[in-house]
Structure formats: C-alpha cells, structure tokens
JSON list of C-alpha atoms in Angstrom, two decimals:
[
{"chain": "R", "resi": 56, "resn": "MET", "atom": "CA", "xyz": [0.00, 0.00, 0.00]},
{"chain": "R", "resi": 57, "resn": "TYR", "atom": "CA", "xyz": [1.15, 3.51, -0.68]},
{"chain": "R", "resi": 58, "resn": "GLY", "atom": "CA", "xyz": [0.00, 5.42, 2.38]},
{"chain": "R", "resi": 59, "resn": "GLU", "atom": "CA", "xyz": [-3.66, 4.50, 2.18]},
{"chain": "R", "resi": 60, "resn": "ASP", "atom": "CA", "xyz": [-3.35, 2.62, 5.47]},
{"chain": "R", "resi": 61, "resn": "ALA", "atom": "CA", "xyz": [-1.97, 5.66, 7.31]},
{"chain": "R", "resi": 62, "resn": "ASP", "atom": "CA", "xyz": [-4.57, 7.92, 5.71]},
{"chain": "R", "resi": 63, "resn": "LEU", "atom": "CA", "xyz": [-7.42, 5.56, 6.66]},
{"chain": "R", "resi": 64, "resn": "ASN", "atom": "CA", "xyz": [-6.10, 5.36, 10.23]},
{"chain": "R", "resi": 65, "resn": "VAL", "atom": "CA", "xyz": [-6.08, 9.15, 10.64]},
{"chain": "R", "resi": 66, "resn": "ARG", "atom": "CA", "xyz": [-9.53, 9.50, 9.10]},
{"chain": "R", "resi": 67, "resn": "ALA", "atom": "CA", "xyz": [-10.93, 6.73, 11.30]},
{"chain": "R", "resi": 68, "resn": "ARG", "atom": "CA", "xyz": [-9.50, 8.35, 14.45]},
{"chain": "R", "resi": 69, "resn": "ARG", "atom": "CA", "xyz": [-11.03, 11.69, 13.47]},
{"chain": "R", "resi": 70, "resn": "ALA", "atom": "CA", "xyz": [-14.39, 9.92, 13.04]},
{"chain": "R", "resi": 71, "resn": "GLY", "atom": "CA", "xyz": [-14.08, 8.61, 16.60]},
{"chain": "R", "resi": 72, "resn": "TRP", "atom": "CA", "xyz": [-13.13, 5.07, 15.71]},
{"chain": "R", "resi": 73, "resn": "ARG", "atom": "CA", "xyz": [-10.29, 3.16, 17.35]},
{"chain": "R", "resi": 74, "resn": "PRO", "atom": "CA", "xyz": [-8.14, 1.56, 14.63]},
{"chain": "R", "resi": 75, "resn": "VAL", "atom": "CA", "xyz": [-6.25, -1.59, 15.60]},
{"chain": "R", "resi": 76, "resn": "ILE", "atom": "CA", "xyz": [-3.52, -3.62, 13.97]},
{"chain": "R", "resi": 77, "resn": "THR", "atom": "CA", "xyz": [-4.01, -7.32, 13.36]},
{"chain": "R", "resi": 78, "resn": "PRO", "atom": "CA", "xyz": [-1.17, -9.63, 12.38]},
{"chain": "R", "resi": 79, "resn": "ASP", "atom": "CA", "xyz": [-3.67, -11.78, 10.45]},
{"chain": "R", "resi": 80, "resn": "ALA", "atom": "CA", "xyz": [-4.43, -9.08, 7.88]},
{"chain": "R", "resi": 81, "resn": "THR", "atom": "CA", "xyz": [-3.28, -9.63, 4.31]},
{"chain": "R", "resi": 82, "resn": "VAL", "atom": "CA", "xyz": [-3.30, -7.42, 1.25]},
{"chain": "R", "resi": 83, "resn": "ILE", "atom": "CA", "xyz": [-3.86, -8.93, -2.18]},
{"chain": "R", "resi": 84, "resn": "HIS", "atom": "CA", "xyz": [-3.19, -6.77, -5.23]},
{"chain": "R", "resi": 85, "resn": "HIS", "atom": "CA", "xyz": [-5.70, -7.83, -7.88]},
{"chain": "R", "resi": 86, "resn": "VAL", "atom": "CA", "xyz": [-4.81, -4.97, -10.21]},
{"chain": "R", "resi": 87, "resn": "GLY", "atom": "CA", "xyz": [-1.41, -3.58, -11.09]},
{"chain": "R", "resi": 88, "resn": "ALA", "atom": "CA", "xyz": [2.01, -5.07, -11.28]},
{"chain": "R", "resi": 89, "resn": "SER", "atom": "CA", "xyz": [5.40, -4.61, -9.77]},
{"chain": "R", "resi": 90, "resn": "SER", "atom": "CA", "xyz": [7.31, -1.68, -11.07]},
{"chain": "R", "resi": 91, "resn": "ALA", "atom": "CA", "xyz": [10.12, -2.55, -13.43]},
{"chain": "R", "resi": 92, "resn": "ARG", "atom": "CA", "xyz": [12.41, -0.06, -11.73]},
{"chain": "R", "resi": 93, "resn": "ARG", "atom": "CA", "xyz": [12.75, 0.17, -7.98]},
{"chain": "R", "resi": 94, "resn": "SER", "atom": "CA", "xyz": [12.85, 3.96, -8.21]},
{"chain": "R", "resi": 95, "resn": "ASP", "atom": "CA", "xyz": [9.36, 3.96, -9.80]},
{"chain": "R", "resi": 96, "resn": "LYS", "atom": "CA", "xyz": [7.92, 2.25, -6.72]},
{"chain": "R", "resi": 97, "resn": "MET", "atom": "CA", "xyz": [9.82, 4.60, -4.42]},
{"chain": "R", "resi": 98, "resn": "ILE", "atom": "CA", "xyz": [8.51, 7.62, -6.36]},
{"chain": "R", "resi": 99, "resn": "MET", "atom": "CA", "xyz": [4.96, 6.39, -5.76]},
{"chain": "R", "resi": 100, "resn": "VAL", "atom": "CA", "xyz": [5.73, 6.02, -2.04]},
{"chain": "R", "resi": 101, "resn": "MET", "atom": "CA", "xyz": [7.15, 9.56, -1.91]},
{"chain": "R", "resi": 102, "resn": "ARG", "atom": "CA", "xyz": [4.10, 10.96, -3.71]},
{"chain": "R", "resi": 103, "resn": "ALA", "atom": "CA", "xyz": [1.91, 9.20, -1.14]},
{"chain": "R", "resi": 104, "resn": "LYS", "atom": "CA", "xyz": [3.92, 10.67, 1.75]},
{"chain": "R", "resi": 105, "resn": "VAL", "atom": "CA", "xyz": [3.64, 14.18, 0.29]},
{"chain": "R", "resi": 106, "resn": "THR", "atom": "CA", "xyz": [-0.09, 13.68, -0.22]},
{"chain": "R", "resi": 107, "resn": "PHE", "atom": "CA", "xyz": [-0.50, 12.47, 3.37]},
{"chain": "R", "resi": 108, "resn": "VAL", "atom": "CA", "xyz": [1.28, 15.56, 4.71]},
{"chain": "R", "resi": 109, "resn": "ARG", "atom": "CA", "xyz": [-0.71, 17.86, 2.42]},
{"chain": "R", "resi": 110, "resn": "ASP", "atom": "CA", "xyz": [-4.01, 16.24, 3.45]},
{"chain": "R", "resi": 111, "resn": "HIS", "atom": "CA", "xyz": [-3.42, 15.92, 7.19]},
{"chain": "R", "resi": 112, "resn": "PHE", "atom": "CA", "xyz": [-1.09, 18.76, 8.23]},
{"chain": "R", "resi": 113, "resn": "GLU", "atom": "CA", "xyz": [-2.55, 22.25, 8.54]},
{"chain": "R", "resi": 114, "resn": "PRO", "atom": "CA", "xyz": [-0.95, 24.84, 6.22]},
{"chain": "R", "resi": 115, "resn": "GLY", "atom": "CA", "xyz": [1.95, 26.54, 7.94]},
{"chain": "R", "resi": 116, "resn": "ALA", "atom": "CA", "xyz": [5.38, 25.86, 9.36]},
{"chain": "R", "resi": 117, "resn": "ARG", "atom": "CA", "xyz": [4.67, 22.27, 10.40]},
{"chain": "R", "resi": 118, "resn": "ARG", "atom": "CA", "xyz": [3.51, 21.27, 6.91]},
{"chain": "R", "resi": 119, "resn": "ARG", "atom": "CA", "xyz": [6.41, 23.10, 5.24]},
{"chain": "R", "resi": 120, "resn": "SER", "atom": "CA", "xyz": [8.87, 21.46, 7.64]},
{"chain": "R", "resi": 121, "resn": "ALA", "atom": "CA", "xyz": [7.46, 17.99, 6.99]},
{"chain": "R", "resi": 122, "resn": "LEU", "atom": "CA", "xyz": [7.65, 18.48, 3.22]},
{"chain": "R", "resi": 123, "resn": "ALA", "atom": "CA", "xyz": [11.20, 19.86, 3.50]},
{"chain": "R", "resi": 124, "resn": "LEU", "atom": "CA", "xyz": [12.24, 16.86, 5.60]},
{"chain": "R", "resi": 125, "resn": "LEU", "atom": "CA", "xyz": [10.85, 14.46, 2.99]},
{"chain": "R", "resi": 126, "resn": "THR", "atom": "CA", "xyz": [12.87, 16.23, 0.29]},
{"chain": "R", "resi": 127, "resn": "LEU", "atom": "CA", "xyz": [15.95, 16.35, 2.50]},
{"chain": "R", "resi": 128, "resn": "GLY", "atom": "CA", "xyz": [15.60, 12.62, 3.21]},
{"chain": "R", "resi": 129, "resn": "VAL", "atom": "CA", "xyz": [15.68, 11.81, -0.49]},
{"chain": "R", "resi": 130, "resn": "ALA", "atom": "CA", "xyz": [18.59, 14.21, -1.07]},
{"chain": "R", "resi": 131, "resn": "VAL", "atom": "CA", "xyz": [20.62, 12.56, 1.70]},
{"chain": "R", "resi": 132, "resn": "ARG", "atom": "CA", "xyz": [19.82, 9.05, 0.45]},
{"chain": "R", "resi": 133, "resn": "ALA", "atom": "CA", "xyz": [20.66, 9.98, -3.15]},
{"chain": "R", "resi": 134, "resn": "THR", "atom": "CA", "xyz": [23.95, 11.56, -2.05]},
{"chain": "R", "resi": 135, "resn": "LEU", "atom": "CA", "xyz": [24.80, 8.52, 0.04]},
{"chain": "R", "resi": 136, "resn": "ALA", "atom": "CA", "xyz": [23.85, 6.30, -2.90]},
{"chain": "R", "resi": 137, "resn": "VAL", "atom": "CA", "xyz": [26.33, 8.08, -5.16]},
{"chain": "R", "resi": 138, "resn": "LEU", "atom": "CA", "xyz": [29.04, 7.82, -2.50]},
{"chain": "R", "resi": 139, "resn": "THR", "atom": "CA", "xyz": [28.18, 4.16, -1.99]},
{"chain": "R", "resi": 140, "resn": "ARG", "atom": "CA", "xyz": [28.41, 3.56, -5.73]},
{"chain": "R", "resi": 141, "resn": "TRP", "atom": "CA", "xyz": [31.91, 5.03, -5.71]},
{"chain": "R", "resi": 142, "resn": "LEU", "atom": "CA", "xyz": [32.87, 2.89, -2.74]},
{"chain": "R", "resi": 143, "resn": "LYS", "atom": "CA", "xyz": [31.30, -0.13, -4.37]},
{"chain": "R", "resi": 144, "resn": "ALA", "atom": "CA", "xyz": [33.40, 0.40, -7.48]},
{"chain": "R", "resi": 145, "resn": "ALA", "atom": "CA", "xyz": [36.49, 0.73, -5.31]},
{"chain": "R", "resi": 146, "resn": "LYS", "atom": "CA", "xyz": [35.64, -2.46, -3.40]},
{"chain": "R", "resi": 147, "resn": "ALA", "atom": "CA", "xyz": [34.36, -4.53, -6.32]},
{"chain": "R", "resi": 148, "resn": "ALA", "atom": "CA", "xyz": [36.64, -7.39, -5.38]},
{"chain": "R", "resi": 149, "resn": "SER", "atom": "CA", "xyz": [35.03, -7.72, -1.94]},
{"chain": "R", "resi": 150, "resn": "GLY", "atom": "CA", "xyz": [31.67, -8.82, -3.39]},
{"chain": "R", "resi": 151, "resn": "ARG", "atom": "CA", "xyz": [29.61, -6.22, -1.46]},
{"chain": "R", "resi": 152, "resn": "THR", "atom": "CA", "xyz": [26.50, -4.94, -3.20]},
{"chain": "R", "resi": 153, "resn": "VAL", "atom": "CA", "xyz": [24.11, -2.06, -2.54]},
{"chain": "R", "resi": 154, "resn": "PRO", "atom": "CA", "xyz": [20.90, -2.74, -4.50]},
{"chain": "R", "resi": 155, "resn": "THR", "atom": "CA", "xyz": [19.07, 0.53, -3.77]},
{"chain": "R", "resi": 156, "resn": "ALA", "atom": "CA", "xyz": [21.84, 3.00, -4.61]},
{"chain": "R", "resi": 157, "resn": "ASP", "atom": "CA", "xyz": [20.64, 3.70, -8.15]},
{"chain": "R", "resi": 158, "resn": "ALA", "atom": "CA", "xyz": [17.00, 3.72, -7.04]},
{"chain": "R", "resi": 159, "resn": "TRP", "atom": "CA", "xyz": [17.48, 6.67, -4.65]},
{"chain": "R", "resi": 160, "resn": "VAL", "atom": "CA", "xyz": [19.31, 8.61, -7.33]},
{"chain": "R", "resi": 161, "resn": "GLY", "atom": "CA", "xyz": [16.33, 7.96, -9.62]},
{"chain": "R", "resi": 162, "resn": "VAL", "atom": "CA", "xyz": [13.92, 9.18, -6.92]},
{"chain": "R", "resi": 163, "resn": "TRP", "atom": "CA", "xyz": [15.95, 12.36, -6.46]},
{"chain": "R", "resi": 164, "resn": "LYS", "atom": "CA", "xyz": [16.05, 13.03, -10.20]},
{"chain": "R", "resi": 165, "resn": "ALA", "atom": "CA", "xyz": [12.26, 12.58, -10.34]},
{"chain": "R", "resi": 166, "resn": "ARG", "atom": "CA", "xyz": [11.56, 14.87, -7.36]},
{"chain": "R", "resi": 167, "resn": "ARG", "atom": "CA", "xyz": [9.43, 17.21, -9.47]},
{"chain": "R", "resi": 168, "resn": "GLU", "atom": "CA", "xyz": [7.20, 14.21, -10.13]},
{"chain": "R", "resi": 169, "resn": "TRP", "atom": "CA", "xyz": [6.62, 13.21, -6.48]},
{"chain": "R", "resi": 170, "resn": "GLN", "atom": "CA", "xyz": [6.90, 16.54, -4.64]},
{"chain": "R", "resi": 171, "resn": "PRO", "atom": "CA", "xyz": [3.37, 17.68, -5.65]},
{"chain": "R", "resi": 172, "resn": "GLY", "atom": "CA", "xyz": [1.88, 14.45, -4.25]},
{"chain": "R", "resi": 173, "resn": "TYR", "atom": "CA", "xyz": [-1.19, 12.92, -5.86]},
{"chain": "R", "resi": 174, "resn": "PRO", "atom": "CA", "xyz": [-4.10, 15.08, -7.01]},
{"chain": "R", "resi": 175, "resn": "PRO", "atom": "CA", "xyz": [-7.07, 15.20, -4.63]},
{"chain": "R", "resi": 176, "resn": "ALA", "atom": "CA", "xyz": [-9.38, 12.23, -5.11]},
{"chain": "R", "resi": 177, "resn": "PRO", "atom": "CA", "xyz": [-13.10, 12.75, -5.70]},
{"chain": "R", "resi": 178, "resn": "VAL", "atom": "CA", "xyz": [-15.33, 11.87, -2.78]},
{"chain": "R", "resi": 179, "resn": "ILE", "atom": "CA", "xyz": [-17.51, 8.92, -3.73]},
{"chain": "R", "resi": 180, "resn": "GLY", "atom": "CA", "xyz": [-19.33, 8.43, -0.46]},
{"chain": "R", "resi": 181, "resn": "LYS", "atom": "CA", "xyz": [-19.45, 9.77, 3.05]},
{"chain": "R", "resi": 182, "resn": "TRP", "atom": "CA", "xyz": [-17.42, 8.50, 5.96]},
{"chain": "R", "resi": 183, "resn": "PRO", "atom": "CA", "xyz": [-19.44, 6.82, 8.68]},
{"chain": "R", "resi": 184, "resn": "THR", "atom": "CA", "xyz": [-20.10, 8.93, 11.73]},
{"chain": "R", "resi": 185, "resn": "THR", "atom": "CA", "xyz": [-20.21, 7.81, 15.33]},
{"chain": "R", "resi": 186, "resn": "GLY", "atom": "CA", "xyz": [-22.95, 8.48, 17.76]}
]
C-alpha cells in the first residue's frame, strides 16, 4: 500500500473510531504489477507521503517542515547512494552490493514528479459517523 493505510487510520480516528492492527491481515493486489524499476515504486511512495502531509497537516510551518524533511531525506539518500556507488566500485573485489543505490538517485532526479503528491481524489461516499 502507498500510504492508504496511514490515511485511513487518521480519518478513522477523526471519526471517533479506534483503529487496531491485526497480524492476520493480508493485502492482495488484484490490479497492477510490480514496477520494473525500484525507483518507480519509491517515487509512488514519496508521492503518497507528500499527499498524506498535504491532506493531514494544517498549512503553515509544520507542513512546510514535513515536506522539507521528505525532500531532504531523499537528497541525503541519493547523495549517500552516489558515494556508496563510488565505494562499491572501489571495493568490487570484496563482493559487497548495494541494490538501492541507483534507485534513490532515480527518486531524487524525479523529485518534481513526487513533490506535488497525488491530485485530490473525488469523494464517492461519506465517511461513517459515530454516535
């Protein structure tokens, strides 16, 4: 899932419900497929995080800080990925691998794609109310 679980949890709490976690829960993806590139999946996760912040943080310093921290997190990971790639090349004989190095660089390069988040979804129905 790409943030829908966190979004549903916050909305349920606001409606007065008490969300719980169950270890027996499973998620089955009937539609869609794995992304060919790891960075594509990570871009979708970052868009979901930005959307969550946009939807659940009031406009102001807290929202701006959260969005800046998301961007900073990707920048740090991409920088570390490049450094790791250099180290990996230098230590090729040791057999060490870092599978996500190129993925974070791809996420950083695509930041204009994920920084806006997802567009607002149309409301199909109403959330249940308590009481």
